[in-house]
Structures are given as structure tokens and as C-alpha cells.
């Protein structure tokens, strides 16, 4: 390096590098061999006041956190990763690169709170069961002994809690992470069908959608219900988590007021609003933000969205010509089955169009994850084929076949 004199000294299994122009003599850098392909370069200042044998700490962006956790999965790491999100400390328990449990110091992450938000238990169930919890009798045991949940339900509930704690990590832009290779295992372990890397990608996509939604909110932002409270409460009854939020929106549309009145932390209240908006229950007012730009890597998504619009328009013409109603109820039922339990993605208006909020959510959760991008593209393509199928069932099969042919040949 021109004009720079570096000194390199070997110390045990590391190289000590000093002499950087920006660094003082008291801030040498250490290159540590991680494996045959990777070297970790860091300043000794990072190690002050840290237990180098049992713990390492770092401040990470949400993107680095995703890659870091996936790296732990690939390396078969066992131990605990503690993450300070700014609204709570989350602890991920890993065994041989697999996520086996998660904990949090946040009340809103407790099992009962999670189950109530997901409409798995009622508010009465939550309060009465919480009163019976002791040092030796856990909340889940109370639910099972009271026949509120079965043992199978409790197993699924624990997995749901772990998923929600994991996804909450990615709701912040910047995180503080602490890693404990030597840590006591959790008292309970769960097993997921997905790999830890897949769970991380899913949680990251949720976080991307959440952060994009949060960026659309302003001090003057309001939310307006798309249907009457009476109609919505057929699906979201009063006394349930979302039913109560819907009642609040009916009384006060200001997002800031909703945040002030909510018993949840702001991040989780905003997440609940995002779910309702992405379900077509309510809309943001005003909403003048442009659609997120799609990079060249998202060409497959853009093409699929264009194909959806073409097929929908073509099929509606076919139904109009036949003087029959387009089967919007069938389309909505099919789309609802495609939605993840963690990310509400797809919803359509009364004409079958993917609404603007839906498109924004799709782009937001896909723009930084090729895995999620492919999942979304596949699901939109399945909706397209379903529409063609029901057209053939309801009307003339040849009409649907002709549209399918145009789609395959690219004449859209």
C-alpha cells in the first residue's frame, strides 16, 4: 500500500495487523481464521469488556442479521443468539443449526398474548388462565388442563410463538446481537418442517413488508374501513383482537390515536394494521406514495403481475359476453388459501383486481429476497391457472384454452 506501513505480527492462531492511517496505535486489527475459506477481521476495541471465550457482540443491519443467521444454520451452530431490537430482547435457541425455541423479555411475546392476537383463545381464556399460572405451572399447562387447548394445539401454539418472535427481529432496521456458543438448552424444544434458513427468509420477508408499510405512515395518516363494522364482525367478532381493533377504527380513524389507545407496543400495533390493510379490511388515507420500483431482478414478478391483469380482463369479457357473473367468491376463497399464516399477501377487489395495497405488499416483501420472490410469483401463477380452470368449468372450455394459448405464446 502506497504511503502506508503496516506491521503484521503472529499471535497464536491470529494475525495482529497495525498501522492503518485511520487507526491509533492502540487500535490494531486482528485477522482470525474461521475455517479454510473465511477470515474474520476486527479491531481489538471490539473485544474490550467482552468474554472472548463465551460471547461475542455486534451491531448489525437487518440485512446482515439475515445472512448471519443463515450462516449459523449452515455451520450447524449450537447456542443462543440474543437480539436487542430496541423494543425487546429476543433469544433464539439453536441446536446443530436448527431453531428449537425462542424467548423474549417482552410481555407482548408471551404465549397467551400471541394466541389471543391470532384468535386461538379468547380474552376471557387469556385472563382466567393467566391467573392460574404459578412458578411450577406454566401457562400452556393451564390451557391444556382447562381443555382450552389440546396437547396438539399447544405444540402448534409453541411453534407459532417461536415464529412470531423470530419475525419480530426483522421489524427493526438496526439490531444489536450477542452470541453465546456456550449456553443452557431451553426447557422446551420444538421442531419445524422448514429449515432454520427457510424460517429466517420468511421472517425477513415479513420484516421487509412491515418496514415498507411503516414508511407509508405519517402523523396525519388515517385508516378507513372498507365495509361496515357489522359485516366485518361476522369474521372478526367483538372481543377478539382484530375485532376490537376494527371497533377502534370505526370510532377513531387516526393512526396516531390508535397507537396511543392500543395496549400493544407500537411496532405490534402497526403490524396489526398492516395485516388489516393487506387483507382488504381497511385502507390508508391519504395514500399518495408511488408504487415501489421493481429492480431488473424482479422482472419475473412484473411479468407475472402483467399476465394476471391480462388474464383477468380477458376472462371478465368472456363472462360478460356469456351474460354470467364472474365467480369472484371462488377466486377469493382460492386466494385466501395461498396466504401465509405470517404474511397476509393476496387480496382482490370486487372485480378481481389485485388492489394497490396488495401490490405494494407483494413488491415490498419480495424486493430483497429472491426466495420470497419465487414464492410470490408461483402463487400468482397458480391464481392465473385457477381462473382459467374455473372459466372452463363455468363456461366454454375453448374460450379459456384460447386465453391460455395467448398467455403461453406471450401475446399479452
Tab-separated table of C-alpha atoms in Angstrom, residues 91-95 98-103 158 161-163 186 188-191:
chain	number	residue	atom	x	y	z
A	91	UNK	CA	-33.349	-15.028	22.306
A	92	UNK	CA	-33.037	-17.694	19.633
A	93	UNK	CA	-32.025	-21.175	20.791
A	94	UNK	CA	-30.198	-23.182	18.132
A	95	UNK	CA	-29.124	-26.795	18.144
A	98	UNK	CA	-31.805	-25.733	13.814
A	99	UNK	CA	-34.131	-23.333	15.616
A	100	UNK	CA	-35.540	-25.237	18.594
A	101	UNK	CA	-37.039	-22.428	20.665
A	102	UNK	CA	-37.230	-18.661	21.141
A	103	UNK	CA	-37.807	-16.414	24.118
A	158	UNK	CA	-45.441	-23.003	20.851
A	161	UNK	CA	-44.875	-18.206	19.327
A	162	UNK	CA	-41.360	-19.020	18.117
A	163	UNK	CA	-42.217	-17.901	14.567
A	186	UNK	CA	-34.238	-24.444	26.690
A	188	UNK	CA	-38.871	-26.963	25.815
A	189	UNK	CA	-37.882	-27.678	22.216
A	190	UNK	CA	-39.993	-27.626	19.054
A	191	UNK	CA	-39.323	-28.994	15.582
